[in-house]
Structures are given as structure tokens and as C-alpha cells.
């Protein structure tokens, strides 16, 4: 009896277990910095876990009252989980890491259910681990799980159509959850589901009750899921969320930072070169529904696929490529795309190209994960010490009645809600951090993890009086540190 196939079949599960441990244990010991987009989402979960509203009160005015500028399901779940796990930043981060671990552990089971070859399933797992490290607190954590489940449900739906009422209801529920988790990913995913339905209607020619009834079931469960989330989770009217989403979208569409494609798509330390998988994915989508014999439905189906492909290309260009910094909108569906490319019945050149794309994505993900792990181990000795130093300094200034300003990253060192709320932090949408005005602050804490520099850059109107910034090998090549090295600035009053 040859043990090699059995051992190889267990590889995706072994990698998933290792990835889950990395996320929960190593990232738990060296938590990521609250910079950029992560300053938007995790503070909302922490504030909610501490008894506040589902909101980020440190956001810019107009977006600080309720979480109406993005999907709110993940911040709500992480907040609830953090509360159950003891509260504070420790509980919230543990809840987030457990959610990421659950996403990683789900992928090999879904891959096996889909019939994906073990090595391709291992690719999907490696990519998922890298994405969980990259997404950190962004909604891609939960959206990845939801889109992976949609692939499974749609695949099973294909095999049971048209008698798939339960599958239709489940697809509607998952699409509803996804819509209020990651609206852009929901548009991508639901477009693919709609395309599948249209293609199947050409091929199977179902009875009218199935052709009309199945989408109706999806629509009912989708609407019921949305209604339930708004009634029981969102702490305001639906119109408030729609208005906030419209305003946040207008800010995104007005952005002009359209450079950096190589930085985000080719040199991203988590998935360098991952865009190479998109072309094989399109090939896979085209071939997935190719019938085994000539059929009168071939050309109508291909017209539908072309229309869907063009719509998807426009959406990717609009929501990811035009502003390369928004590449995360593509990563929300990347694991689903990898699974589709892996399970598609391709042959010849198409299969070789698809496998090359999968291998490139896996290599980039593996390298990025190893770089992240090396940096986490390098920063680990300074982590607890620097956090304690920062917390002690902020608490002393707060007790002395000084007006406090700080980078967003400083919030995750303060477990006391009343102290954190007293810190002036401006987190603008789609913009970089700005130094505070000395007229508003007596003290300003600038964190090394915010700017990634070992020497604090000057801040107009302030004088540095203390610094705990540290250098490191990986930090010298441009990677932000994870520890809380900081500089304390005192406002100049003489001038």
C-alpha cells in the first residue's frame, strides 16, 4: 500500500492547521498596527465591545456616529466575540484572529467537497493564509469565507438543478450576509451567481416553476437576511446606511492616487504578482460550463459569459485597478477565484496556464507569509515592553489633565475607553494621517508603526522630548514595525 497519496491528500489540512496557529498564536503575540484602513474597522469593534455604539468615534466628522460607510457585519461579529472573550483589545483581537483562523480551516474542507486536487487545494490554503495576514481587520476576512461558501453552494447547485430549493435559499442568505459585509465583493459574487443561473437556464431548459421559483427563493432569503441585519444589528435606519455608503463612495471615486500598480499588485509582500491569476480565472470561468457535446445552448451561453466577463472587467477596473491602493476589493474574491480555477474541467494549454497562475499566486503568498513571520519574530521581544511604555506615558498625561493627540495606532495600547475617547485622533477616509495642530494638543504621540521610520520626522509646532523608537533589520528595508515605538512631542507655546 502506497502511503504517498494519502499523505499528499492531507497536505491542505496540515497547511491550514499551521496557518491557523500562525494567525492566532504569532499574530496574537505581535498584533498588527492600527494604520491605514485598519484604523477604520477594529476601533469600531472595540468600541462596540466596550459598550458603545457600533461606530468608530475617532473617524472624521460625518462618519463617526454610526458605521454607515462600509459593511458592518464583520465589525459587529468581532465586537460581540470580543465581549464574550473578556473585552478589551485582547478580546477583540482574539475574536478577529479566531475568525481568520476559521476562514483558513474552512478552505481545505470546501476544496475537498469540490473535488479539487490536493496540490491545488494546498495553493488555495496558502493564498488564504497570506490574505488573512494582509486583510487583518478589513472585511475581507469574513468576505473570503462567504465567497468560498458561495462557490461550494453554486457548484452543488449546478449538480442538483433544477430541484435545488434548499441551495437557492442558502445562496440568498450568504449573498445577503456578503452584501452587508463587503458590498463590492457582493457585487462581484452575485454577478457570478446570476450568470450561473442564466447559463443553466439555457442548458437544462427547466420548467417555468423552477426557472422563476429558484431566483424568487434567493430573492426572498436575500431580502430577509438584509432586513434582519438592519433590524437587529444596525443601530439606525436603512436610509442612514445608504446615505453614508453614497458619501463614502463619492470620496473613493474622487480619489486621484491612481499610481502604484507595481507596488500593490507586483511588490505586495503578501501576494506579489497575484494579478497573474486573473487571466487563468477568466479561462476557467469560460470553460467551466462547456458542455461535453454540441448543444444548441452553446452560443447563447457564450454570449452571456462574454457579457458577464466584460461587466466583471469593468468592475475590477473601477473598484481596484483605477486606484491600485483599493486592490483589497479583488482580494475579497481571490480565494474563490483560485478554487474556481482549480476545479474547472480544463485541459491542454488552458490547464497549464491556469496551473501556472495558481503556482505563481502560491509562491507569492508563501514568500509574503515567511517575510511577515520573520518580522513578527524580530518585533516580538519589543512588543509587550513598548506597549506598556506607551500606555503608561499616555495614562500619566491624561491623569495630569493634558490635552492628548495621537496617531490612530496609539488607540490599541489603551484599554480604558474613557482615556481612549479623550485622545484626539482624526481618521480621514481615503487620506493619510495629518499632524495635529499645537493649538488643540498639549502632547502628541507619533508612533513608529504609523510612519515606519526609525528616526522621528519633525512635527511643526512641537518639540520632541522622549523617544522609544527602535531599529530592526527588516525595518531598514521599508517594512513597518509592529511594536509600539513612539516619540512624545510637546506643543511649543512660546511661539
CSV table of C-alpha atoms in Angstrom, one decimal:
chain,number,residue,atom,x,y,z
A,1,UNK,CA,0.0,0.0,0.0
A,2,UNK,CA,1.5,3.3,-1.1
A,3,UNK,CA,1.1,6.0,1.7
A,4,UNK,CA,2.1,8.9,-0.6
A,5,UNK,CA,-1.3,9.8,-2.0
A,6,UNK,CA,-2.9,9.7,1.5
A,7,UNK,CA,-0.1,11.9,2.9
A,8,UNK,CA,-0.3,14.3,-0.1
A,9,UNK,CA,-4.1,14.5,0.4
A,10,UNK,CA,-3.6,15.6,3.9
A,11,UNK,CA,-1.3,18.4,2.9
A,12,UNK,CA,-4.0,21.1,2.6
A,13,UNK,CA,-5.3,20.3,6.0
A,14,UNK,CA,-1.9,20.4,7.6
A,15,UNK,CA,-1.1,23.7,6.0
A,16,UNK,CA,-4.5,25.1,7.1
A,17,UNK,CA,-3.8,24.0,10.7
A,18,UNK,CA,-0.3,25.6,10.6
A,19,UNK,CA,-1.8,28.8,9.1
A,20,UNK,CA,-4.4,29.0,11.8
A,21,UNK,CA,-1.8,28.6,14.5
A,22,UNK,CA,0.3,31.4,12.9
A,23,UNK,CA,-2.6,33.8,12.9
A,24,UNK,CA,-3.9,33.0,16.4
A,25,UNK,CA,-0.6,32.5,18.3
A,26,UNK,CA,2.1,34.5,16.5
A,27,UNK,CA,-0.1,37.4,15.4
A,28,UNK,CA,-1.8,37.3,18.8
A,29,UNK,CA,1.7,37.9,20.3
A,30,UNK,CA,2.6,40.5,17.8
A,31,UNK,CA,-0.7,42.3,16.8
A,32,UNK,CA,-0.8,44.3,13.6
A,33,UNK,CA,-0.7,48.1,13.6
A,34,UNK,CA,-3.8,50.2,13.5
A,35,UNK,CA,-2.7,52.1,10.5
A,36,UNK,CA,-4.4,52.9,7.2
A,37,UNK,CA,-7.7,51.0,6.7
A,38,UNK,CA,-7.3,49.0,9.9
A,39,UNK,CA,-7.8,52.2,11.9
A,40,UNK,CA,-11.3,52.3,10.5
A,41,UNK,CA,-12.6,48.9,11.4
A,42,UNK,CA,-11.1,47.5,14.5
A,43,UNK,CA,-11.7,50.5,16.7
A,44,UNK,CA,-15.4,50.2,15.8
A,45,UNK,CA,-15.4,46.6,17.1
A,46,UNK,CA,-13.5,47.6,20.3
A,47,UNK,CA,-15.8,50.5,21.0
A,48,UNK,CA,-18.9,48.2,20.5
A,49,UNK,CA,-17.3,45.5,22.7
A,50,UNK,CA,-16.8,48.1,25.4
A,51,UNK,CA,-20.5,49.0,25.4
A,52,UNK,CA,-20.6,51.8,22.9
A,53,UNK,CA,-22.5,52.1,19.6
A,54,UNK,CA,-21.4,50.2,16.5
A,55,UNK,CA,-19.3,53.1,15.3
A,56,UNK,CA,-15.8,54.4,15.2
A,57,UNK,CA,-16.0,57.7,17.1
A,58,UNK,CA,-12.5,58.7,16.0
A,59,UNK,CA,-13.5,58.9,12.4
A,60,UNK,CA,-13.7,62.3,10.6
A,61,UNK,CA,-16.9,64.2,11.3
A,62,UNK,CA,-19.8,62.8,9.3
A,63,UNK,CA,-18.6,59.2,9.6
A,64,UNK,CA,-18.1,59.0,13.4
A,65,UNK,CA,-21.7,58.5,14.5
A,66,UNK,CA,-22.6,55.0,13.2
A,67,UNK,CA,-20.8,52.5,10.9
A,68,UNK,CA,-22.5,53.7,7.7
A,69,UNK,CA,-19.5,53.9,5.4
A,70,UNK,CA,-19.0,50.2,4.7
A,71,UNK,CA,-20.4,46.8,5.5
A,72,UNK,CA,-20.9,46.4,9.3
A,73,UNK,CA,-21.4,42.6,9.8
A,74,UNK,CA,-17.7,41.8,10.5
A,75,UNK,CA,-17.1,44.7,12.9
A,76,UNK,CA,-20.3,43.7,14.7
A,77,UNK,CA,-19.4,40.0,15.0
A,78,UNK,CA,-15.8,40.8,16.1
A,79,UNK,CA,-17.2,43.2,18.7
A,80,UNK,CA,-19.7,40.6,20.0
A,81,UNK,CA,-17.0,38.0,20.0
A,82,UNK,CA,-14.5,40.3,21.8
A,83,UNK,CA,-17.1,40.9,24.5
A,84,UNK,CA,-17.6,37.2,25.0
A,85,UNK,CA,-13.8,36.7,25.2
A,86,UNK,CA,-13.3,39.1,28.0
A,87,UNK,CA,-13.4,42.5,26.3
A,88,UNK,CA,-10.6,45.0,25.8
A,89,UNK,CA,-8.2,44.9,22.9
A,90,UNK,CA,-7.1,41.4,23.9
A,91,UNK,CA,-10.6,40.0,23.4
A,92,UNK,CA,-11.3,41.9,20.2
A,93,UNK,CA,-8.1,40.8,18.6
A,94,UNK,CA,-8.5,37.2,19.7
A,95,UNK,CA,-12.0,37.2,18.2
A,96,UNK,CA,-10.6,38.6,14.9
A,97,UNK,CA,-7.8,36.1,14.8
A,98,UNK,CA,-10.2,33.2,15.5
A,99,UNK,CA,-12.4,34.4,12.6
A,100,UNK,CA,-9.4,34.5,10.3
A,101,UNK,CA,-8.4,31.0,11.5
A,102,UNK,CA,-11.9,29.7,10.9
A,103,UNK,CA,-11.7,31.0,7.3
A,104,UNK,CA,-8.4,29.3,6.8
A,105,UNK,CA,-9.6,26.0,8.2
A,106,UNK,CA,-12.8,26.0,6.1
A,107,UNK,CA,-10.9,26.2,2.8
A,108,UNK,CA,-9.5,22.7,2.6
A,109,UNK,CA,-12.9,21.2,3.5
A,110,UNK,CA,-14.6,23.2,0.7
A,111,UNK,CA,-11.8,22.2,-1.7
A,112,UNK,CA,-12.3,18.5,-0.9
A,113,UNK,CA,-16.0,18.8,-1.3
A,114,UNK,CA,-15.5,20.4,-4.7
A,115,UNK,CA,-13.1,17.6,-5.8
A,116,UNK,CA,-10.1,19.9,-6.1
A,117,UNK,CA,-6.7,18.1,-6.5
A,118,UNK,CA,-4.7,18.1,-3.2
A,119,UNK,CA,-1.9,20.3,-4.5
A,120,UNK,CA,-4.3,22.9,-5.9
A,121,UNK,CA,-6.2,22.8,-2.6
A,122,UNK,CA,-2.9,23.5,-0.9
A,123,UNK,CA,-2.5,26.5,-3.1
A,124,UNK,CA,-5.9,27.8,-2.0
A,125,UNK,CA,-4.9,27.4,1.6
A,126,UNK,CA,-1.5,29.2,1.2
A,127,UNK,CA,-3.2,32.1,-0.5
A,128,UNK,CA,-5.8,32.2,2.2
A,129,UNK,CA,-3.2,32.4,5.0
A,130,UNK,CA,-1.5,35.3,3.2
A,131,UNK,CA,-4.8,37.1,2.7
A,132,UNK,CA,-5.7,36.7,6.4
A,133,UNK,CA,-2.4,38.3,7.3
A,134,UNK,CA,-2.9,41.1,4.7
A,135,UNK,CA,-6.6,41.8,5.4
A,136,UNK,CA,-6.0,41.9,9.2
A,137,UNK,CA,-9.2,43.7,10.3
A,138,UNK,CA,-10.7,44.6,6.9
A,139,UNK,CA,-13.9,42.9,6.0
A,140,UNK,CA,-12.1,40.6,3.5
A,141,UNK,CA,-11.6,38.2,6.5
A,142,UNK,CA,-15.3,37.3,6.6
A,143,UNK,CA,-16.0,38.1,2.9
A,144,UNK,CA,-13.4,35.5,1.9
A,145,UNK,CA,-15.3,32.8,3.9
A,146,UNK,CA,-18.6,33.9,2.5
A,147,UNK,CA,-17.4,33.9,-1.2
A,148,UNK,CA,-15.8,30.4,-0.6
A,149,UNK,CA,-19.1,29.1,0.6
A,150,UNK,CA,-20.9,30.6,-2.4
A,151,UNK,CA,-18.5,28.6,-4.7
A,152,UNK,CA,-19.5,25.5,-2.8
A,153,UNK,CA,-23.2,26.2,-2.9
A,154,UNK,CA,-23.2,27.2,-6.6
A,155,UNK,CA,-21.2,24.1,-7.5
A,156,UNK,CA,-23.6,21.9,-5.7
A,157,UNK,CA,-26.5,23.9,-7.1
A,158,UNK,CA,-25.2,23.0,-10.6
A,159,UNK,CA,-25.4,19.3,-9.9
A,160,UNK,CA,-28.8,19.4,-8.3
A,161,UNK,CA,-30.5,22.0,-10.6
A,162,UNK,CA,-33.4,22.4,-11.1
A,163,UNK,CA,-34.5,20.7,-7.8
A,164,UNK,CA,-32.3,22.8,-5.6
A,165,UNK,CA,-34.7,24.8,-3.4
A,166,UNK,CA,-32.6,24.5,-0.3
A,167,UNK,CA,-29.4,25.5,-2.2
A,168,UNK,CA,-31.3,28.5,-3.6
A,169,UNK,CA,-32.3,29.6,-0.1
A,170,UNK,CA,-28.8,29.2,1.3
A,171,UNK,CA,-27.3,31.2,-1.6
A,172,UNK,CA,-29.7,34.0,-0.9
A,173,UNK,CA,-28.7,34.1,2.8
A,174,UNK,CA,-25.0,34.1,2.1
A,175,UNK,CA,-25.4,36.8,-0.6
A,176,UNK,CA,-27.3,38.9,2.0
A,177,UNK,CA,-24.6,38.5,4.6
A,178,UNK,CA,-21.9,39.3,2.0
A,179,UNK,CA,-23.8,42.4,0.9
A,180,UNK,CA,-23.6,43.9,4.4
A,181,UNK,CA,-20.1,42.5,4.9
A,182,UNK,CA,-18.3,43.7,1.8
A,183,UNK,CA,-20.6,45.4,-0.8
A,184,UNK,CA,-18.1,45.4,-3.6
A,185,UNK,CA,-17.3,41.7,-3.2
A,186,UNK,CA,-21.1,41.1,-3.1
A,187,UNK,CA,-21.5,42.7,-6.5
A,188,UNK,CA,-18.7,40.5,-7.9
A,189,UNK,CA,-20.0,37.3,-6.3
A,190,UNK,CA,-23.7,37.8,-7.0
A,191,UNK,CA,-23.0,38.7,-10.7
A,192,UNK,CA,-21.3,35.3,-11.0
A,193,UNK,CA,-24.3,33.6,-9.3
A,194,UNK,CA,-26.7,35.3,-11.7
A,195,UNK,CA,-24.6,34.3,-14.6
A,196,UNK,CA,-24.6,30.7,-13.4
A,197,UNK,CA,-28.4,30.8,-13.3
A,198,UNK,CA,-28.7,32.2,-16.8
A,199,UNK,CA,-26.3,29.6,-18.2
A,200,UNK,CA,-28.2,26.8,-16.5
A,201,UNK,CA,-31.5,28.0,-17.9
A,202,UNK,CA,-30.1,27.7,-21.4
A,203,UNK,CA,-28.6,24.2,-20.8
A,204,UNK,CA,-31.2,22.5,-18.7
A,205,UNK,CA,-34.3,24.2,-20.0
A,206,UNK,CA,-36.2,23.8,-16.7
A,207,UNK,CA,-39.9,24.1,-16.2
A,208,UNK,CA,-41.3,27.5,-15.6
A,209,UNK,CA,-41.8,26.8,-11.9
A,210,UNK,CA,-38.1,26.2,-11.4
A,211,UNK,CA,-36.9,28.9,-13.8
A,212,UNK,CA,-38.9,31.6,-11.9
A,213,UNK,CA,-39.1,30.0,-8.5
A,214,UNK,CA,-35.5,29.4,-7.7
A,215,UNK,CA,-34.4,33.1,-8.2
A,216,UNK,CA,-37.5,34.1,-6.3
A,217,UNK,CA,-36.4,31.9,-3.3
A,218,UNK,CA,-33.0,33.5,-3.5
A,219,UNK,CA,-34.5,37.0,-3.6
A,220,UNK,CA,-36.8,36.3,-0.6
A,221,UNK,CA,-34.0,34.9,1.6
A,222,UNK,CA,-31.6,37.6,0.5
A,223,UNK,CA,-34.2,40.3,1.4
A,224,UNK,CA,-35.0,38.6,4.7
A,225,UNK,CA,-31.3,38.5,5.6
A,226,UNK,CA,-30.8,42.2,4.9
A,227,UNK,CA,-33.9,43.1,6.8
A,228,UNK,CA,-32.9,41.0,9.8
A,229,UNK,CA,-29.4,42.5,9.9
A,230,UNK,CA,-30.7,46.1,9.7
A,231,UNK,CA,-33.4,45.5,12.4
A,232,UNK,CA,-31.3,43.5,14.9
A,233,UNK,CA,-27.7,44.8,14.2
A,234,UNK,CA,-27.5,48.2,12.6
A,235,UNK,CA,-28.4,50.8,15.1
A,236,UNK,CA,-30.2,53.2,12.7
A,237,UNK,CA,-32.4,53.4,9.6
A,238,UNK,CA,-31.5,51.7,6.3
A,239,UNK,CA,-31.6,55.2,4.7
A,240,UNK,CA,-28.8,56.3,7.0
A,241,UNK,CA,-26.6,53.4,5.8
A,242,UNK,CA,-27.4,54.0,2.2
A,243,UNK,CA,-26.6,57.7,2.5
A,244,UNK,CA,-23.3,57.0,4.3
A,245,UNK,CA,-22.3,54.5,1.6
A,246,UNK,CA,-23.1,57.0,-1.1
A,247,UNK,CA,-20.9,59.7,0.6
A,248,UNK,CA,-18.1,57.2,1.2
A,249,UNK,CA,-18.3,56.0,-2.4
A,250,UNK,CA,-18.2,59.6,-3.7
A,251,UNK,CA,-15.0,60.1,-1.7
A,252,UNK,CA,-13.5,57.0,-3.2
A,253,UNK,CA,-14.4,57.8,-6.8
A,254,UNK,CA,-12.9,61.3,-6.4
A,255,UNK,CA,-9.5,60.0,-5.4
A,256,UNK,CA,-6.7,60.8,-7.7
A,257,UNK,CA,-4.0,58.4,-6.3
A,258,UNK,CA,-4.0,56.3,-9.4
A,259,UNK,CA,-0.3,55.3,-9.3
A,260,UNK,CA,1.3,52.4,-7.6
A,261,UNK,CA,0.1,49.4,-9.6
A,262,UNK,CA,3.5,47.7,-9.3
A,263,UNK,CA,3.7,48.4,-5.6
A,264,UNK,CA,0.3,46.9,-4.8
A,265,UNK,CA,0.0,44.2,-7.5
A,266,UNK,CA,3.6,43.1,-8.0
A,267,UNK,CA,5.5,44.0,-4.9
A,268,UNK,CA,2.9,43.5,-2.2
A,269,UNK,CA,4.7,41.4,0.4
A,270,UNK,CA,1.7,39.1,0.9
A,271,UNK,CA,0.8,38.4,-2.7
A,272,UNK,CA,3.3,39.7,-5.1
A,273,UNK,CA,2.2,39.1,-8.6
A,274,UNK,CA,-1.2,37.7,-7.6
A,275,UNK,CA,-2.9,39.5,-10.5
A,276,UNK,CA,-1.5,36.8,-12.8
A,277,UNK,CA,-4.2,34.5,-11.6
A,278,UNK,CA,-7.0,36.7,-13.1
A,279,UNK,CA,-6.4,35.6,-16.7
A,280,UNK,CA,-6.5,31.9,-15.8
A,281,UNK,CA,-9.6,32.6,-13.8
A,282,UNK,CA,-11.3,34.0,-16.9
A,283,UNK,CA,-10.3,30.9,-18.8
A,284,UNK,CA,-11.6,28.7,-16.1
A,285,UNK,CA,-14.9,30.6,-16.0
A,286,UNK,CA,-15.3,30.2,-19.7
A,287,UNK,CA,-14.6,26.5,-19.7
A,288,UNK,CA,-16.5,25.6,-16.6
A,289,UNK,CA,-19.8,25.4,-18.4
A,290,UNK,CA,-18.6,23.9,-21.7
A,291,UNK,CA,-20.9,21.0,-22.5
A,292,UNK,CA,-19.5,17.6,-23.3
A,293,UNK,CA,-21.3,17.5,-26.7
A,294,UNK,CA,-22.5,20.1,-29.2
A,295,UNK,CA,-25.6,21.9,-27.9
A,296,UNK,CA,-28.0,24.5,-29.2
A,297,UNK,CA,-27.3,26.4,-26.0
A,298,UNK,CA,-23.6,26.9,-26.7
A,299,UNK,CA,-23.8,30.3,-28.3
A,300,UNK,CA,-26.4,31.9,-26.1
A,301,UNK,CA,-24.4,30.7,-23.1
A,302,UNK,CA,-21.2,32.1,-24.6
A,303,UNK,CA,-22.9,35.5,-25.2
A,304,UNK,CA,-23.9,35.5,-21.6
A,305,UNK,CA,-20.4,34.7,-20.4
A,306,UNK,CA,-18.9,37.4,-22.6
A,307,UNK,CA,-21.3,40.0,-21.2
A,308,UNK,CA,-20.6,38.8,-17.6
A,309,UNK,CA,-16.8,38.9,-18.3
A,310,UNK,CA,-17.0,42.4,-19.7
A,311,UNK,CA,-19.0,43.6,-16.7
A,312,UNK,CA,-16.6,41.9,-14.3
A,313,UNK,CA,-13.6,43.5,-16.1
A,314,UNK,CA,-15.2,46.9,-15.8
A,315,UNK,CA,-16.0,46.5,-12.1
A,316,UNK,CA,-12.4,45.3,-11.4
A,317,UNK,CA,-11.0,48.3,-13.2
A,318,UNK,CA,-13.4,50.7,-11.5
A,319,UNK,CA,-13.1,49.4,-7.9
A,320,UNK,CA,-9.5,48.1,-7.9
A,321,UNK,CA,-7.2,48.9,-10.8
A,322,UNK,CA,-8.0,52.6,-11.2
A,323,UNK,CA,-6.9,53.2,-7.7
A,324,UNK,CA,-4.3,50.5,-7.0
A,325,UNK,CA,-4.5,51.1,-3.3
A,326,UNK,CA,-8.0,49.6,-3.4
A,327,UNK,CA,-6.6,46.2,-4.5
A,328,UNK,CA,-8.3,44.7,-1.5
A,329,UNK,CA,-11.6,44.7,-3.3
A,330,UNK,CA,-10.2,42.0,-5.6
A,331,UNK,CA,-8.6,40.0,-2.7
A,332,UNK,CA,-12.1,39.6,-1.2
A,333,UNK,CA,-12.9,37.1,-4.0
A,334,UNK,CA,-9.4,35.8,-4.7
A,335,UNK,CA,-9.7,32.5,-2.8
A,336,UNK,CA,-13.0,31.9,-4.6
A,337,UNK,CA,-11.3,32.6,-7.9
A,338,UNK,CA,-8.5,30.2,-7.0
A,339,UNK,CA,-11.0,27.4,-6.2
A,340,UNK,CA,-12.9,28.0,-9.4
A,341,UNK,CA,-9.6,27.9,-11.5
A,342,UNK,CA,-8.6,24.7,-9.6
A,343,UNK,CA,-11.9,22.8,-10.1
A,344,UNK,CA,-12.6,23.9,-13.7
A,345,UNK,CA,-12.5,21.0,-16.2
A,346,UNK,CA,-9.7,22.5,-18.3
A,347,UNK,CA,-7.3,20.6,-20.5
A,348,UNK,CA,-4.3,21.2,-22.6
A,349,UNK,CA,-2.9,24.8,-22.8
A,350,UNK,CA,-5.8,26.2,-20.7
A,351,UNK,CA,-5.0,23.9,-17.8
A,352,UNK,CA,-1.3,24.6,-18.0
A,353,UNK,CA,-1.8,28.3,-18.0
A,354,UNK,CA,-4.3,28.1,-15.1
A,355,UNK,CA,-1.9,25.9,-13.1
A,356,UNK,CA,1.0,28.4,-13.8
A,357,UNK,CA,-1.2,31.2,-12.4
A,358,UNK,CA,-2.0,29.1,-9.3
A,359,UNK,CA,1.7,28.3,-8.7
A,360,UNK,CA,2.6,32.0,-9.1
A,361,UNK,CA,0.0,33.0,-6.6
A,362,UNK,CA,1.1,30.3,-4.1
A,363,UNK,CA,4.8,31.3,-4.4
A,364,UNK,CA,4.0,35.0,-3.8
A,365,UNK,CA,1.7,34.1,-0.9
A,366,UNK,CA,4.3,31.8,0.7
A,367,UNK,CA,7.2,34.3,0.4
A,368,UNK,CA,5.0,37.1,1.9
A,369,UNK,CA,3.9,34.9,4.8
A,370,UNK,CA,7.6,34.0,5.5
A,371,UNK,CA,8.6,37.6,5.4
A,372,UNK,CA,5.7,38.5,7.8
A,373,UNK,CA,6.7,35.7,10.2
A,374,UNK,CA,10.3,36.8,10.2
A,375,UNK,CA,9.3,40.4,11.0
A,376,UNK,CA,6.9,39.3,13.7
A,377,UNK,CA,9.6,37.2,15.4
A,378,UNK,CA,12.0,40.2,15.1
A,379,UNK,CA,9.5,42.5,16.7
A,380,UNK,CA,8.3,40.1,19.4
A,381,UNK,CA,10.9,41.0,22.1
A,382,UNK,CA,9.9,44.7,21.9
A,383,UNK,CA,6.1,44.2,21.7
A,384,UNK,CA,4.9,44.0,25.3
A,385,UNK,CA,7.5,46.4,26.6
A,386,UNK,CA,6.9,49.1,24.1
A,387,UNK,CA,3.1,48.8,24.5
A,388,UNK,CA,3.4,49.1,28.3
A,389,UNK,CA,5.7,52.1,27.9
A,390,UNK,CA,3.2,53.9,25.6
A,391,UNK,CA,0.2,53.1,27.8
A,392,UNK,CA,2.0,54.3,30.9
A,393,UNK,CA,3.0,57.6,29.3
A,394,UNK,CA,-0.5,58.3,27.9
A,395,UNK,CA,-2.2,57.4,31.2
A,396,UNK,CA,0.2,59.8,33.1
A,397,UNK,CA,-0.5,62.6,30.7
A,398,UNK,CA,-4.3,62.0,30.9
A,399,UNK,CA,-4.1,62.0,34.7
A,400,UNK,CA,-2.2,65.3,34.6
A,401,UNK,CA,-5.1,66.9,32.6
A,402,UNK,CA,-3.1,67.4,29.4
A,403,UNK,CA,-4.9,67.5,26.1
A,404,UNK,CA,-3.8,64.4,24.2
A,405,UNK,CA,-3.4,63.9,20.4
A,406,UNK,CA,-2.0,60.7,18.9
A,407,UNK,CA,-1.8,58.6,15.8
A,408,UNK,CA,-4.6,56.0,15.4
A,409,UNK,CA,-2.1,53.2,16.2
A,410,UNK,CA,-1.9,54.5,19.8
A,411,UNK,CA,-5.5,53.6,20.4
A,412,UNK,CA,-4.7,49.9,20.5
A,413,UNK,CA,-2.4,50.4,23.5
A,414,UNK,CA,-5.1,51.9,25.7
A,415,UNK,CA,-7.7,49.6,27.3
A,416,UNK,CA,-9.6,52.2,29.2
A,417,UNK,CA,-12.4,53.6,27.0
A,418,UNK,CA,-12.6,56.9,28.8
A,419,UNK,CA,-8.9,57.6,28.2
A,420,UNK,CA,-9.0,56.4,24.6
A,421,UNK,CA,-12.0,58.7,23.9
A,422,UNK,CA,-10.1,61.6,25.4
A,423,UNK,CA,-7.4,61.2,22.7
A,424,UNK,CA,-7.9,63.4,19.6
A,425,UNK,CA,-7.4,61.2,16.6
A,426,UNK,CA,-8.5,62.2,13.2
A,427,UNK,CA,-9.0,59.2,10.9
A,428,UNK,CA,-9.9,60.6,7.5
A,429,UNK,CA,-11.4,58.4,4.7
A,430,UNK,CA,-9.0,57.9,1.8
A,431,UNK,CA,-6.3,60.1,3.1
A,432,UNK,CA,-3.1,59.9,5.1
A,433,UNK,CA,-2.6,60.9,8.7
A,434,UNK,CA,-2.1,64.5,9.4
A,435,UNK,CA,0.0,66.1,12.2
A,436,UNK,CA,-2.3,67.8,14.8
A,437,UNK,CA,-2.5,71.5,15.4
A,438,UNK,CA,-0.5,72.6,18.5
A,439,UNK,CA,-3.5,74.8,19.4
A,440,UNK,CA,-5.5,71.7,20.1
A,441,UNK,CA,-3.0,69.5,21.9
A,442,UNK,CA,-0.6,69.7,24.7
A,443,UNK,CA,1.0,66.4,23.9
A,444,UNK,CA,1.2,64.4,20.6
A,445,UNK,CA,2.2,60.8,20.4
A,446,UNK,CA,3.7,59.8,17.0
A,447,UNK,CA,4.1,56.0,16.6
A,448,UNK,CA,6.8,54.4,14.6
A,449,UNK,CA,4.4,51.8,13.3
A,450,UNK,CA,2.4,54.7,11.7
A,451,UNK,CA,5.3,56.2,9.6
A,452,UNK,CA,7.7,53.2,9.6
A,453,UNK,CA,10.8,55.3,10.3
A,454,UNK,CA,13.4,54.7,13.0
A,455,UNK,CA,14.0,58.5,13.4
A,456,UNK,CA,11.0,60.6,14.1
A,457,UNK,CA,10.4,63.2,11.4
A,458,UNK,CA,9.9,66.8,12.7
A,459,UNK,CA,6.4,67.9,13.6
A,460,UNK,CA,5.6,71.6,13.1
A,461,UNK,CA,4.7,73.4,16.4
A,462,UNK,CA,6.0,70.5,18.6
A,463,UNK,CA,9.3,69.6,20.3
A,464,UNK,CA,10.3,66.0,20.9
A,465,UNK,CA,11.0,65.2,24.5
A,466,UNK,CA,11.0,61.4,24.5
A,467,UNK,CA,11.6,58.6,22.0
A,468,UNK,CA,11.5,54.9,22.3
A,469,UNK,CA,11.8,54.2,18.6
A,470,UNK,CA,13.9,51.2,17.7
A,471,UNK,CA,15.5,49.9,14.5
A,472,UNK,CA,15.5,46.4,13.0
A,473,UNK,CA,16.9,44.5,10.0
A,474,UNK,CA,13.5,44.2,8.3
A,475,UNK,CA,12.5,47.7,9.3
A,476,UNK,CA,15.5,49.1,7.5
A,477,UNK,CA,14.3,47.7,4.2
A,478,UNK,CA,11.0,49.6,4.5
A,479,UNK,CA,8.6,47.3,6.4
A,480,UNK,CA,6.6,49.0,9.2
A,481,UNK,CA,7.4,47.6,12.7
A,482,UNK,CA,4.7,46.0,14.7
A,483,UNK,CA,5.9,47.2,18.1
A,484,UNK,CA,4.8,50.5,19.7
A,485,UNK,CA,8.0,52.5,19.4
A,486,UNK,CA,6.9,56.1,19.8
A,487,UNK,CA,8.0,59.7,20.1
A,488,UNK,CA,6.3,62.1,22.6
A,489,UNK,CA,6.0,65.6,21.3
A,490,UNK,CA,5.2,68.6,23.5
A,491,UNK,CA,3.5,71.6,21.9
A,492,UNK,CA,5.5,74.8,21.6
A,493,UNK,CA,3.8,77.6,23.5
A,494,UNK,CA,6.5,80.2,23.2
A,495,UNK,CA,5.9,80.8,19.5
